[in-house]
Amino acid sequence: MSDSNTRTRERTTEAESEQTDEREGLDCPECGGQLIDDSEHGETVCQDCGLVVEEDAVDRGPEWRAFDSAEKDQKSRVGAPTTNMMHDKGLSTNIDWRDKDAYGNSLGSRQRAKMQRLRKWNERFRTRDSKERNLKQALGEIDRMASALGLPENVRETASVIYRRALDENLLPGRSIEGVATSSVYAAARQAGVPRSLDEIADVSRVEKSEIARTYRYVVRELGLEVKPADPESYVPRFASALGLSDEAENRARQLLRNAKEKGVHSGKSPVGLAAAAVYAAALLTNEKTTQAAVSEVADISEVTIRNRYHELLEAEQDIPL
């Protein structure tokens, strides 16, 4: 019984000493004040009494100094940041396809053959199993479609993350890689507030529009993605820019759409059709030359839809009390 009491007291003493060490690591041992790191002198000091608790700290920063951003970039020796847009997140080695050395000189025949073998084996090691090959193909498709649609890099990153989640949660069986990749781009663009219509997505995709819509609904439901309905106003800047309209016309189109929302005209209508009609109506109201055919071509929507929405927008604005 006495031995167990002795062991208990020893454990308590050890625990108290560890807690004391932790407190000493955070507080000044003299006055209990807060410790701060003085990186310039390599010391840890108390900000209250000035006691130097630790000195000669190891500086883990670079050994060089830079006086502007250009010099900092020039002296930096790190690689590219990791990214979800590459199947290996950019951590593997890439061997340049040009058969030249570091000085730009062409390689000899024996060195060229050696580099070709190295490229082949490097590619095999980068995609070691079917999952990585699947991911590599899909991320390549996402990058191609995003480039064709003019989407920014943050949308590509989000689309890559959505596809990775779908792959990890085993949503691909029974669906094509291209279909899920296209749905990821469509969802990412809507989440980022730079939506593209389903027709625009289908134009750059290798799968049918119906399959894209079906796969998109499935991916959103299974992954629990929060995708808000597309706002017609988000299409206006792109349409106005493509038609060469002024800022005044763009602002007028936005105002027409806000009036339509107040009257509830937008409910159940295609956001693309409303945006196209608003741009066409705004161009006429600001005396800028454009045609329904030109707006139809830019928005990829029929002229009949533009005419119908155009009349509804003007009627909604007339009903708004001044």
Tab-separated table of N, CA and C in Angstrom, residues 234-307:
chain	number	residue	atom	x	y	z
A	234	SER	N	-25.066	38.793	-63.074
A	234	SER	CA	-23.679	38.331	-63.216
A	234	SER	C	-23.300	38.095	-64.678
A	235	TYR	N	-24.303	37.962	-65.565
A	235	TYR	CA	-24.021	37.774	-66.999
A	235	TYR	C	-23.865	39.108	-67.734
A	236	VAL	N	-24.392	40.176	-67.149
A	236	VAL	CA	-24.463	41.451	-67.858
A	236	VAL	C	-23.089	41.991	-68.278
A	237	PRO	N	-22.076	42.047	-67.374
A	237	PRO	CA	-20.786	42.618	-67.806
A	237	PRO	C	-20.178	41.898	-69.004
A	238	ARG	N	-20.288	40.579	-69.028
A	238	ARG	CA	-19.688	39.818	-70.129
A	238	ARG	C	-20.413	40.099	-71.441
A	239	PHE	N	-21.742	40.124	-71.403
A	239	PHE	CA	-22.504	40.391	-72.622
A	239	PHE	C	-22.255	41.816	-73.116
A	240	ALA	N	-22.267	42.778	-72.187
A	240	ALA	CA	-22.054	44.175	-72.581
A	240	ALA	C	-20.660	44.377	-73.168
A	241	SER	N	-19.667	43.724	-72.583
A	241	SER	CA	-18.300	43.850	-73.098
A	241	SER	C	-18.179	43.251	-74.500
A	242	ALA	N	-18.801	42.073	-74.694
A	242	ALA	CA	-18.727	41.432	-76.016
A	242	ALA	C	-19.426	42.259	-77.086
A	243	LEU	N	-20.466	43.017	-76.709
A	243	LEU	CA	-21.202	43.847	-77.676
A	243	LEU	C	-20.617	45.244	-77.816
A	244	GLY	N	-19.612	45.566	-76.984
A	244	GLY	CA	-18.989	46.876	-77.061
A	244	GLY	C	-19.862	47.995	-76.540
A	245	LEU	N	-20.713	47.721	-75.552
A	245	LEU	CA	-21.607	48.735	-74.997
A	245	LEU	C	-20.902	49.542	-73.910
A	246	SER	N	-21.446	50.701	-73.613
A	246	SER	CA	-20.844	51.604	-72.638
A	246	SER	C	-21.216	51.197	-71.211
A	247	ASP	N	-20.542	51.837	-70.238
A	247	ASP	CA	-20.870	51.598	-68.833
A	247	ASP	C	-22.285	52.043	-68.513
A	248	GLU	N	-22.737	53.094	-69.200
A	248	GLU	CA	-24.100	53.583	-68.974
A	248	GLU	C	-25.126	52.518	-69.338
A	249	ALA	N	-24.904	51.863	-70.472
A	249	ALA	CA	-25.827	50.809	-70.903
A	249	ALA	C	-25.777	49.615	-69.944
A	250	GLU	N	-24.582	49.287	-69.475
A	250	GLU	CA	-24.453	48.171	-68.529
A	250	GLU	C	-25.196	48.466	-67.228
A	251	ASN	N	-25.040	49.679	-66.717
A	251	ASN	CA	-25.743	50.055	-65.483
A	251	ASN	C	-27.252	50.090	-65.695
A	252	ARG	N	-27.668	50.520	-66.894
A	252	ARG	CA	-29.115	50.539	-67.194
A	252	ARG	C	-29.674	49.124	-67.234
A	253	ALA	N	-28.901	48.195	-67.768
A	253	ALA	CA	-29.340	46.792	-67.806
A	253	ALA	C	-29.475	46.229	-66.393
A	254	ARG	N	-28.538	46.575	-65.536
A	254	ARG	CA	-28.627	46.125	-64.137
A	254	ARG	C	-29.892	46.678	-63.474
A	255	GLN	N	-30.190	47.943	-63.752
A	255	GLN	CA	-31.377	48.561	-63.160
A	255	GLN	C	-32.650	47.870	-63.644
A	256	LEU	N	-32.703	47.525	-64.922
A	256	LEU	CA	-33.862	46.805	-65.461
A	256	LEU	C	-34.062	45.469	-64.751
A	257	LEU	N	-32.965	44.768	-64.501
A	257	LEU	CA	-33.057	43.470	-63.825
A	257	LEU	C	-33.481	43.626	-62.364
A	258	ARG	N	-33.013	44.685	-61.708
A	258	ARG	CA	-33.427	44.911	-60.312
A	258	ARG	C	-34.932	45.215	-60.256
A	259	ASN	N	-35.420	45.990	-61.203
A	259	ASN	CA	-36.852	46.275	-61.258
A	259	ASN	C	-37.658	44.997	-61.497
A	260	ALA	N	-37.118	44.137	-62.362
A	260	ALA	CA	-37.808	42.869	-62.642
A	260	ALA	C	-37.875	41.994	-61.395
A	261	LYS	N	-36.807	42.015	-60.579
A	261	LYS	CA	-36.821	41.236	-59.331
A	261	LYS	C	-37.866	41.776	-58.367
A	262	GLU	N	-37.988	43.083	-58.307
A	262	GLU	CA	-38.977	43.680	-57.401
A	262	GLU	C	-40.397	43.275	-57.796
A	263	LYS	N	-40.637	43.140	-59.088
A	263	LYS	CA	-41.971	42.766	-59.569
A	263	LYS	C	-42.150	41.247	-59.656
A	264	GLY	N	-41.059	40.491	-59.420
A	264	GLY	CA	-41.158	39.034	-59.476
A	264	GLY	C	-41.173	38.467	-60.877
A	265	VAL	N	-40.783	39.271	-61.865
A	265	VAL	CA	-40.793	38.818	-63.266
A	265	VAL	C	-39.739	37.736	-63.500
A	266	HIS	N	-38.654	37.777	-62.718
A	266	HIS	CA	-37.528	36.854	-62.955
A	266	HIS	C	-37.848	35.424	-62.545
A	267	SER	N	-38.889	35.227	-61.748
A	267	SER	CA	-39.190	33.896	-61.224
A	267	SER	C	-39.535	32.924	-62.348
A	268	GLY	N	-38.819	31.811	-62.377
A	268	GLY	CA	-39.077	30.776	-63.379
A	268	GLY	C	-38.506	31.059	-64.742
A	269	LYS	N	-37.791	32.160	-64.894
A	269	LYS	CA	-37.208	32.524	-66.196
A	269	LYS	C	-35.724	32.168	-66.232
A	270	SER	N	-35.216	31.937	-67.415
A	270	SER	CA	-33.794	31.648	-67.582
A	270	SER	C	-32.962	32.890	-67.267
A	271	PRO	N	-31.967	32.800	-66.382
A	271	PRO	CA	-31.125	33.967	-66.071
A	271	PRO	C	-30.408	34.514	-67.301
A	272	VAL	N	-29.991	33.616	-68.190
A	272	VAL	CA	-29.285	34.054	-69.401
A	272	VAL	C	-30.229	34.846	-70.302
A	273	GLY	N	-31.464	34.368	-70.465
A	273	GLY	CA	-32.432	35.074	-71.293
A	273	GLY	C	-32.778	36.447	-70.736
A	274	LEU	N	-32.937	36.527	-69.416
A	274	LEU	CA	-33.228	37.821	-68.792
A	274	LEU	C	-32.064	38.788	-68.972
A	275	ALA	N	-30.840	38.297	-68.774
A	275	ALA	CA	-29.665	39.159	-68.918
A	275	ALA	C	-29.525	39.652	-70.350
A	276	ALA	N	-29.732	38.756	-71.321
A	276	ALA	CA	-29.618	39.147	-72.730
A	276	ALA	C	-30.672	40.190	-73.091
A	277	ALA	N	-31.915	39.985	-72.625
A	277	ALA	CA	-32.973	40.939	-72.917
A	277	ALA	C	-32.699	42.293	-72.256
A	278	ALA	N	-32.168	42.255	-71.019
A	278	ALA	CA	-31.855	43.500	-70.318
A	278	ALA	C	-30.768	44.278	-71.046
A	279	VAL	N	-29.767	43.581	-71.557
A	279	VAL	CA	-28.693	44.246	-72.297
A	279	VAL	C	-29.228	44.856	-73.588
A	280	TYR	N	-30.091	44.120	-74.271
A	280	TYR	CA	-30.672	44.640	-75.520
A	280	TYR	C	-31.543	45.864	-75.236
A	281	ALA	N	-32.391	45.783	-74.200
A	281	ALA	CA	-33.261	46.906	-73.860
A	281	ALA	C	-32.442	48.115	-73.415
A	282	ALA	N	-31.396	47.880	-72.639
A	282	ALA	CA	-30.560	48.986	-72.164
A	282	ALA	C	-29.855	49.671	-73.324
A	283	ALA	N	-29.426	48.901	-74.317
A	283	ALA	CA	-28.765	49.492	-75.485
A	283	ALA	C	-29.723	50.416	-76.228
A	284	LEU	N	-30.986	49.994	-76.358
A	284	LEU	CA	-31.970	50.844	-77.041
A	284	LEU	C	-32.282	52.093	-76.213
A	285	LEU	N	-32.392	51.919	-74.903
A	285	LEU	CA	-32.742	53.052	-74.045
A	285	LEU	C	-31.618	54.091	-73.964
A	286	THR	N	-30.398	53.660	-74.179
A	286	THR	CA	-29.258	54.592	-74.130
A	286	THR	C	-28.787	54.990	-75.532
A	287	ASN	N	-29.606	54.677	-76.543
A	287	ASN	CA	-29.321	55.063	-77.941
A	287	ASN	C	-27.988	54.496	-78.440
A	288	GLU	N	-27.731	53.245	-78.100
A	288	GLU	CA	-26.536	52.569	-78.620
A	288	GLU	C	-26.980	51.492	-79.593
A	289	LYS	N	-26.261	51.376	-80.674
A	289	LYS	CA	-26.680	50.493	-81.754
A	289	LYS	C	-26.305	49.039	-81.458
A	290	THR	N	-27.323	48.192	-81.459
A	290	THR	CA	-27.109	46.751	-81.398
A	290	THR	C	-28.378	46.087	-81.923
A	291	THR	N	-28.295	44.824	-82.262
A	291	THR	CA	-29.436	44.110	-82.818
A	291	THR	C	-29.737	42.880	-81.977
A	292	GLN	N	-30.948	42.384	-82.115
A	292	GLN	CA	-31.317	41.153	-81.419
A	292	GLN	C	-30.448	39.988	-81.883
A	293	ALA	N	-30.086	39.993	-83.158
A	293	ALA	CA	-29.248	38.911	-83.683
A	293	ALA	C	-27.867	38.927	-83.023
A	294	ALA	N	-27.312	40.136	-82.838
A	294	ALA	CA	-25.989	40.231	-82.198
A	294	ALA	C	-26.051	39.777	-80.748
A	295	VAL	N	-27.085	40.191	-80.029
A	295	VAL	CA	-27.237	39.774	-78.630
A	295	VAL	C	-27.470	38.274	-78.557
A	296	SER	N	-28.257	37.756	-79.494
A	296	SER	CA	-28.542	36.320	-79.520
A	296	SER	C	-27.259	35.508	-79.722
A	297	GLU	N	-26.390	36.001	-80.593
A	297	GLU	CA	-25.136	35.284	-80.855
A	297	GLU	C	-24.207	35.321	-79.643
A	298	VAL	N	-24.130	36.457	-78.976
A	298	VAL	CA	-23.254	36.598	-77.815
A	298	VAL	C	-23.754	35.758	-76.642
A	299	ALA	N	-25.073	35.809	-76.394
A	299	ALA	CA	-25.646	35.120	-75.232
A	299	ALA	C	-25.999	33.668	-75.522
A	300	ASP	N	-25.950	33.268	-76.801
A	300	ASP	CA	-26.319	31.911	-77.204
A	300	ASP	C	-27.751	31.596	-76.763
A	301	ILE	N	-28.652	32.532	-77.071
A	301	ILE	CA	-30.066	32.391	-76.722
A	301	ILE	C	-30.886	32.822	-77.936
A	302	SER	N	-32.082	32.306	-78.112
A	302	SER	CA	-32.855	32.598	-79.317
A	302	SER	C	-33.394	34.026	-79.299
A	303	GLU	N	-33.618	34.567	-80.485
A	303	GLU	CA	-34.159	35.922	-80.594
A	303	GLU	C	-35.588	35.997	-80.065
A	304	VAL	N	-36.332	34.912	-80.180
A	304	VAL	CA	-37.706	34.887	-79.668
A	304	VAL	C	-37.695	35.082	-78.156
A	305	THR	N	-36.786	34.400	-77.465
A	305	THR	CA	-36.675	34.546	-76.009
A	305	THR	C	-36.310	35.980	-75.640
A	306	ILE	N	-35.383	36.577	-76.391
A	306	ILE	CA	-34.978	37.958	-76.119
A	306	ILE	C	-36.162	38.900	-76.264
A	307	ARG	N	-36.962	38.727	-77.327
A	307	ARG	CA	-38.120	39.604	-77.540
A	307	ARG	C	-39.142	39.465	-76.404
